[in-house]
Tab-separated table of C-alpha atoms in Angstrom:
chain	number	residue	atom	x	y	z
A	20	UNK	CA	-24.232	-7.972	22.949
A	21	UNK	CA	-24.325	-9.202	19.388
A	22	UNK	CA	-25.692	-12.630	18.629
A	23	UNK	CA	-26.586	-12.826	14.936
A	24	UNK	CA	-25.108	-16.214	14.138
A	25	UNK	CA	-23.850	-19.125	16.187
A	26	UNK	CA	-20.117	-19.522	16.484
A	27	UNK	CA	-18.649	-21.622	13.708
A	28	UNK	CA	-15.927	-24.153	14.296
A	29	UNK	CA	-12.723	-22.930	12.747
A	30	UNK	CA	-10.056	-25.265	11.415
A	31	UNK	CA	-6.911	-25.985	13.339
A	32	UNK	CA	-4.892	-24.194	10.644
A	33	UNK	CA	-5.961	-20.807	11.989
A	34	UNK	CA	-4.573	-21.598	15.425
A	35	UNK	CA	-1.410	-23.224	14.112
A	36	UNK	CA	-0.599	-20.573	11.510
A	37	UNK	CA	-1.200	-17.565	13.732
A	38	UNK	CA	2.108	-17.640	15.722
A	39	UNK	CA	4.069	-17.730	12.461
A	40	UNK	CA	3.036	-14.145	11.703
A	41	UNK	CA	4.611	-12.939	14.935
A	42	UNK	CA	7.925	-14.658	14.292
A	43	UNK	CA	8.265	-13.518	10.675
A	44	UNK	CA	7.668	-9.838	11.279
A	45	UNK	CA	11.000	-8.053	11.734
A	46	UNK	CA	10.917	-4.750	13.694
A	47	UNK	CA	10.970	-1.704	11.452
A	48	UNK	CA	12.061	1.115	13.688
A	49	UNK	CA	15.631	1.954	14.687
A	50	UNK	CA	15.422	3.637	18.098
A	51	UNK	CA	18.332	5.749	19.256
A	52	UNK	CA	19.628	6.095	22.807
A	53	UNK	CA	16.993	8.698	23.661
A	54	UNK	CA	14.206	6.425	22.466
A	55	UNK	CA	13.528	8.410	19.300
A	56	UNK	CA	13.762	7.154	15.745
A	57	UNK	CA	17.135	7.669	14.110
A	58	UNK	CA	17.924	7.474	10.428
A	59	UNK	CA	18.792	3.776	10.870
A	60	UNK	CA	22.457	4.074	9.819
A	61	UNK	CA	22.967	0.353	10.414
A	62	UNK	CA	20.508	-0.670	7.693
A	63	UNK	CA	20.597	0.214	4.037
A	64	UNK	CA	17.751	2.021	2.326
A	65	UNK	CA	17.118	-1.055	0.179
A	66	UNK	CA	16.806	-3.391	3.164
A	67	UNK	CA	14.615	-0.931	5.026
A	68	UNK	CA	12.265	-0.726	2.045
A	69	UNK	CA	12.190	-4.534	1.923
A	70	UNK	CA	11.203	-4.648	5.607
A	71	UNK	CA	8.489	-2.064	5.097
A	72	UNK	CA	7.100	-4.064	2.179
A	73	UNK	CA	7.192	-7.258	4.267
A	74	UNK	CA	5.178	-5.562	7.008
A	75	UNK	CA	2.686	-4.217	4.487
A	76	UNK	CA	2.242	-7.681	2.948
A	77	UNK	CA	1.589	-9.283	6.332
A	78	UNK	CA	-0.823	-6.547	7.390
A	79	UNK	CA	-2.785	-6.926	4.152
A	80	UNK	CA	-2.899	-10.720	4.521
A	81	UNK	CA	-4.176	-10.547	8.094
A	82	UNK	CA	-6.684	-7.797	7.247
A	83	UNK	CA	-8.055	-10.013	4.475
A	84	UNK	CA	-8.398	-12.944	6.877
A	85	UNK	CA	-10.038	-10.758	9.532
A	86	UNK	CA	-12.566	-9.352	7.096
A	87	UNK	CA	-13.523	-12.821	5.836
A	88	UNK	CA	-13.775	-14.129	9.391
A	89	UNK	CA	-16.033	-11.273	10.497
A	90	UNK	CA	-18.150	-11.625	7.366
A	91	UNK	CA	-18.677	-15.365	7.888
A	92	UNK	CA	-19.637	-14.955	11.520
A	93	UNK	CA	-21.695	-11.774	11.716
A	94	UNK	CA	-22.808	-10.689	8.232
A	95	UNK	CA	-25.485	-12.808	6.505
A	96	UNK	CA	-25.390	-12.731	2.723
A	97	UNK	CA	-28.332	-10.262	2.308
A	98	UNK	CA	-26.479	-7.741	4.469
A	99	UNK	CA	-23.380	-8.095	2.313
A	100	UNK	CA	-25.473	-7.056	-0.661
A	101	UNK	CA	-26.920	-4.225	1.389
A	102	UNK	CA	-23.454	-2.851	2.083
A	103	UNK	CA	-22.652	-2.855	-1.628
A	104	UNK	CA	-25.897	-1.062	-2.464
A	105	UNK	CA	-26.060	1.346	0.474
A	106	UNK	CA	-24.053	4.507	1.004
A	107	UNK	CA	-21.329	3.008	3.184
A	108	UNK	CA	-18.178	4.939	2.314
A	109	UNK	CA	-14.579	4.431	3.368
A	110	UNK	CA	-13.161	6.879	5.896
A	111	UNK	CA	-10.146	7.589	3.680
A	112	UNK	CA	-12.201	8.541	0.638
A	113	UNK	CA	-11.547	12.246	1.238
A	114	UNK	CA	-7.763	11.825	1.215
A	115	UNK	CA	-5.882	12.983	-1.907
A	116	UNK	CA	-4.731	9.472	-2.738
A	117	UNK	CA	-4.293	8.451	-6.398
A	118	UNK	CA	-6.750	5.741	-7.386
A	119	UNK	CA	-6.517	5.009	-11.104
A	120	UNK	CA	-3.618	3.105	-12.620
A	121	UNK	CA	-2.684	6.120	-14.729
A	122	UNK	CA	-2.532	8.413	-11.706
A	123	UNK	CA	-0.443	5.966	-9.723
A	124	UNK	CA	2.055	5.532	-12.563
A	125	UNK	CA	2.457	9.289	-12.947
A	126	UNK	CA	3.026	10.353	-9.348
A	127	UNK	CA	6.504	10.851	-7.954
A	128	UNK	CA	8.316	8.621	-5.473
A	129	UNK	CA	7.844	11.357	-2.889
A	130	UNK	CA	4.086	11.362	-3.326
A	131	UNK	CA	3.956	7.570	-3.268
A	132	UNK	CA	5.634	7.579	0.141
A	133	UNK	CA	3.480	10.375	1.499
A	134	UNK	CA	0.345	8.608	0.224
A	135	UNK	CA	1.390	5.494	2.127
A	136	UNK	CA	1.990	7.538	5.267
A	137	UNK	CA	-1.388	9.263	4.999
A	138	UNK	CA	-3.195	5.946	4.667
A	139	UNK	CA	-1.321	4.356	7.558
A	140	UNK	CA	-1.874	7.309	9.892
A	141	UNK	CA	-5.554	7.512	9.019
A	142	UNK	CA	-6.215	3.951	10.175
A	143	UNK	CA	-4.435	3.935	13.538
A	144	UNK	CA	-7.300	5.401	15.576
A	145	UNK	CA	-10.143	3.557	13.793
A	146	UNK	CA	-8.450	0.222	14.504
A	147	UNK	CA	-8.269	1.060	18.206
A	148	UNK	CA	-12.003	1.789	18.081
A	149	UNK	CA	-12.628	-1.468	16.236
A	150	UNK	CA	-10.851	-3.451	18.935
A	151	UNK	CA	-13.134	-1.974	21.586
A	152	UNK	CA	-16.314	-2.758	19.634
A	153	UNK	CA	-15.289	-6.328	18.816
A	154	UNK	CA	-14.802	-6.967	22.522
A	155	UNK	CA	-18.548	-6.358	22.938
A	156	UNK	CA	-19.621	-9.033	20.456
A	157	UNK	CA	-21.110	-12.210	21.874
A	158	UNK	CA	-19.064	-15.245	20.869
A	159	UNK	CA	-16.455	-13.273	18.935
A	160	UNK	CA	-13.658	-15.813	18.302
A	161	UNK	CA	-10.347	-15.210	20.007
A	162	UNK	CA	-8.519	-15.505	16.700
A	163	UNK	CA	-10.434	-12.496	15.307
A	164	UNK	CA	-9.681	-10.391	18.388
A	165	UNK	CA	-6.002	-11.372	18.238
A	166	UNK	CA	-5.721	-10.578	14.543
A	167	UNK	CA	-7.252	-7.143	15.042
A	168	UNK	CA	-4.922	-6.352	17.931
A	169	UNK	CA	-1.893	-7.606	15.998
A	170	UNK	CA	-2.724	-5.500	12.946
A	171	UNK	CA	-3.248	-2.413	15.102
A	172	UNK	CA	0.182	-2.821	16.699
A	173	UNK	CA	1.955	-3.566	13.428
A	174	UNK	CA	0.349	-0.568	11.752
A	175	UNK	CA	2.134	1.680	14.247
A	176	UNK	CA	5.378	-0.145	13.486
A	177	UNK	CA	4.719	0.343	9.770
A	178	UNK	CA	4.157	4.073	10.332
A	179	UNK	CA	7.545	4.325	12.076
A	180	UNK	CA	9.242	2.457	9.254
A	181	UNK	CA	7.699	4.677	6.574
A	182	UNK	CA	8.757	7.809	8.485
A	183	UNK	CA	12.362	6.580	8.612
A	184	UNK	CA	12.180	5.608	4.937
A	185	UNK	CA	11.031	9.127	4.044
A	186	UNK	CA	13.966	10.547	5.970
A	187	UNK	CA	16.401	8.237	4.195
A	188	UNK	CA	15.037	8.534	0.660
A	189	UNK	CA	13.904	12.157	0.634
A	190	UNK	CA	15.973	13.696	3.418
A	191	UNK	CA	12.739	14.995	4.908
A	192	UNK	CA	11.127	14.950	8.306
A	193	UNK	CA	7.549	13.765	8.760
A	194	UNK	CA	4.824	15.380	6.708
A	195	UNK	CA	4.188	18.887	7.934
A	196	UNK	CA	0.458	18.401	7.575
A	197	UNK	CA	-0.636	15.044	8.911
A	198	UNK	CA	-4.207	13.970	8.366
A	199	UNK	CA	-6.087	13.606	11.602
A	200	UNK	CA	-8.063	10.391	11.746
A	201	UNK	CA	-10.437	12.098	14.174
A	202	UNK	CA	-11.525	14.442	11.406
A	203	UNK	CA	-12.185	11.488	9.122
A	204	UNK	CA	-13.657	9.045	11.604
A	205	UNK	CA	-16.760	9.809	13.620
A	206	UNK	CA	-17.663	7.826	16.724
A	207	UNK	CA	-21.217	6.810	17.567
A	208	UNK	CA	-22.055	6.893	21.257
A	209	UNK	CA	-24.493	3.959	21.149
A	210	UNK	CA	-25.301	2.911	17.591
A	211	UNK	CA	-28.063	0.490	16.748
A	212	UNK	CA	-27.000	-3.144	16.804
A	213	UNK	CA	-27.355	-3.852	13.100
A	214	UNK	CA	-25.912	-0.491	12.116
A	215	UNK	CA	-22.902	-1.115	14.344
A	216	UNK	CA	-22.238	-4.486	12.711
A	217	UNK	CA	-22.424	-2.912	9.270
A	218	UNK	CA	-20.138	-0.087	10.370
A	219	UNK	CA	-17.543	-2.546	11.649
A	220	UNK	CA	-17.887	-4.607	8.480
A	221	UNK	CA	-17.339	-1.477	6.405
A	222	UNK	CA	-14.276	-0.564	8.465
A	223	UNK	CA	-12.745	-4.004	7.949
A	224	UNK	CA	-13.560	-4.016	4.229
A	225	UNK	CA	-12.141	-0.539	3.681
A	226	UNK	CA	-9.054	-1.293	5.729
A	227	UNK	CA	-8.408	-4.381	3.617
A	228	UNK	CA	-8.762	-2.260	0.484
A	229	UNK	CA	-6.389	0.423	1.774
A	230	UNK	CA	-3.762	-2.048	2.983
A	231	UNK	CA	-3.720	-3.479	-0.525
A	232	UNK	CA	-3.106	0.052	-1.821
A	233	UNK	CA	-0.265	0.505	0.643
A	234	UNK	CA	1.335	-2.749	-0.480
A	235	UNK	CA	0.906	-1.806	-4.152
A	236	UNK	CA	2.433	1.652	-3.695
A	237	UNK	CA	5.449	0.287	-1.830
A	238	UNK	CA	6.090	-2.442	-4.395
A	239	UNK	CA	5.882	0.125	-7.197
A	240	UNK	CA	8.426	2.232	-5.314
A	241	UNK	CA	10.684	-0.806	-4.985
A	242	UNK	CA	10.356	-1.514	-8.704
A	243	UNK	CA	11.321	2.058	-9.543
A	244	UNK	CA	14.514	1.668	-7.538
A	245	UNK	CA	15.596	-1.347	-9.593
A	246	UNK	CA	13.937	-1.084	-13.025
A	247	UNK	CA	12.526	2.393	-13.414
A	248	UNK	CA	11.283	2.048	-16.990
A	249	UNK	CA	9.527	-1.314	-16.702
A	250	UNK	CA	7.216	-0.856	-13.720
A	251	UNK	CA	3.614	-1.639	-14.577
C-alpha cells in the first residue's frame, strides 16, 4: 500500500540483538490459582518495583528504535519538519499528567503511580491499531513489525505489574476511573496515504515520549524509597 522509499538494508546487529530483549524481560504479574493477579506475596515490593522499572526501560528503548526505524524508512526529512510545524498532537495530551520538573517533584507517590497507570492504559489500544496499519505498508521490515508487536505485549505486562505495585504500596485496587483510550484515540476508516503515514509517525513519536515519562516517574519513585530528600 505504502511505497514512499525503497527498503534500506539494516545491519546484522538489529537481527542479532533482538532476541536478547525477549530473554531479559522477566514476567511482572503474579497469577493466582484462579488466573487472577494476586498481591505477589513471593516477591518483595522493592524487587517488584525493580522489575517494573526494567520493563519500562526496555519498552522505552524499543519504542525509540521503532520510531527511528519508521522515520528512516517512511518519513522524508521535509515531512519530519512538517510534523513539528503542523498541529499533530499526542493522544495523551488531555490526561492530567504532570509535565514540568516542578510539578513532578511535588506530586505524591500515589499520583506518580496512577500517572504511570494512566499512560500505560491509554496506549494499549492505539498500539493494537498501529500493528494493523503497519501490516499494510509495502516493504515494512520484519524487525519493525516484531518490535511493535513485542512492545504491545509488554505494555500489557507492564500494566499488570503497575496494578500489583499499587496494591502493594498503597493497599488500593485499580483506579476507580480508568481513562478509556477509545475516548482519546479516534480511528480513521480510510485515511489518505500521506496523512496515515504522518499519523503513524506521530503515534510512534508520542509513544516514545510517554514511555520516557513512565520510566522517569518510576525511577523517581524508586529514588524516593531509598533517598527521599535527594531525588532530583
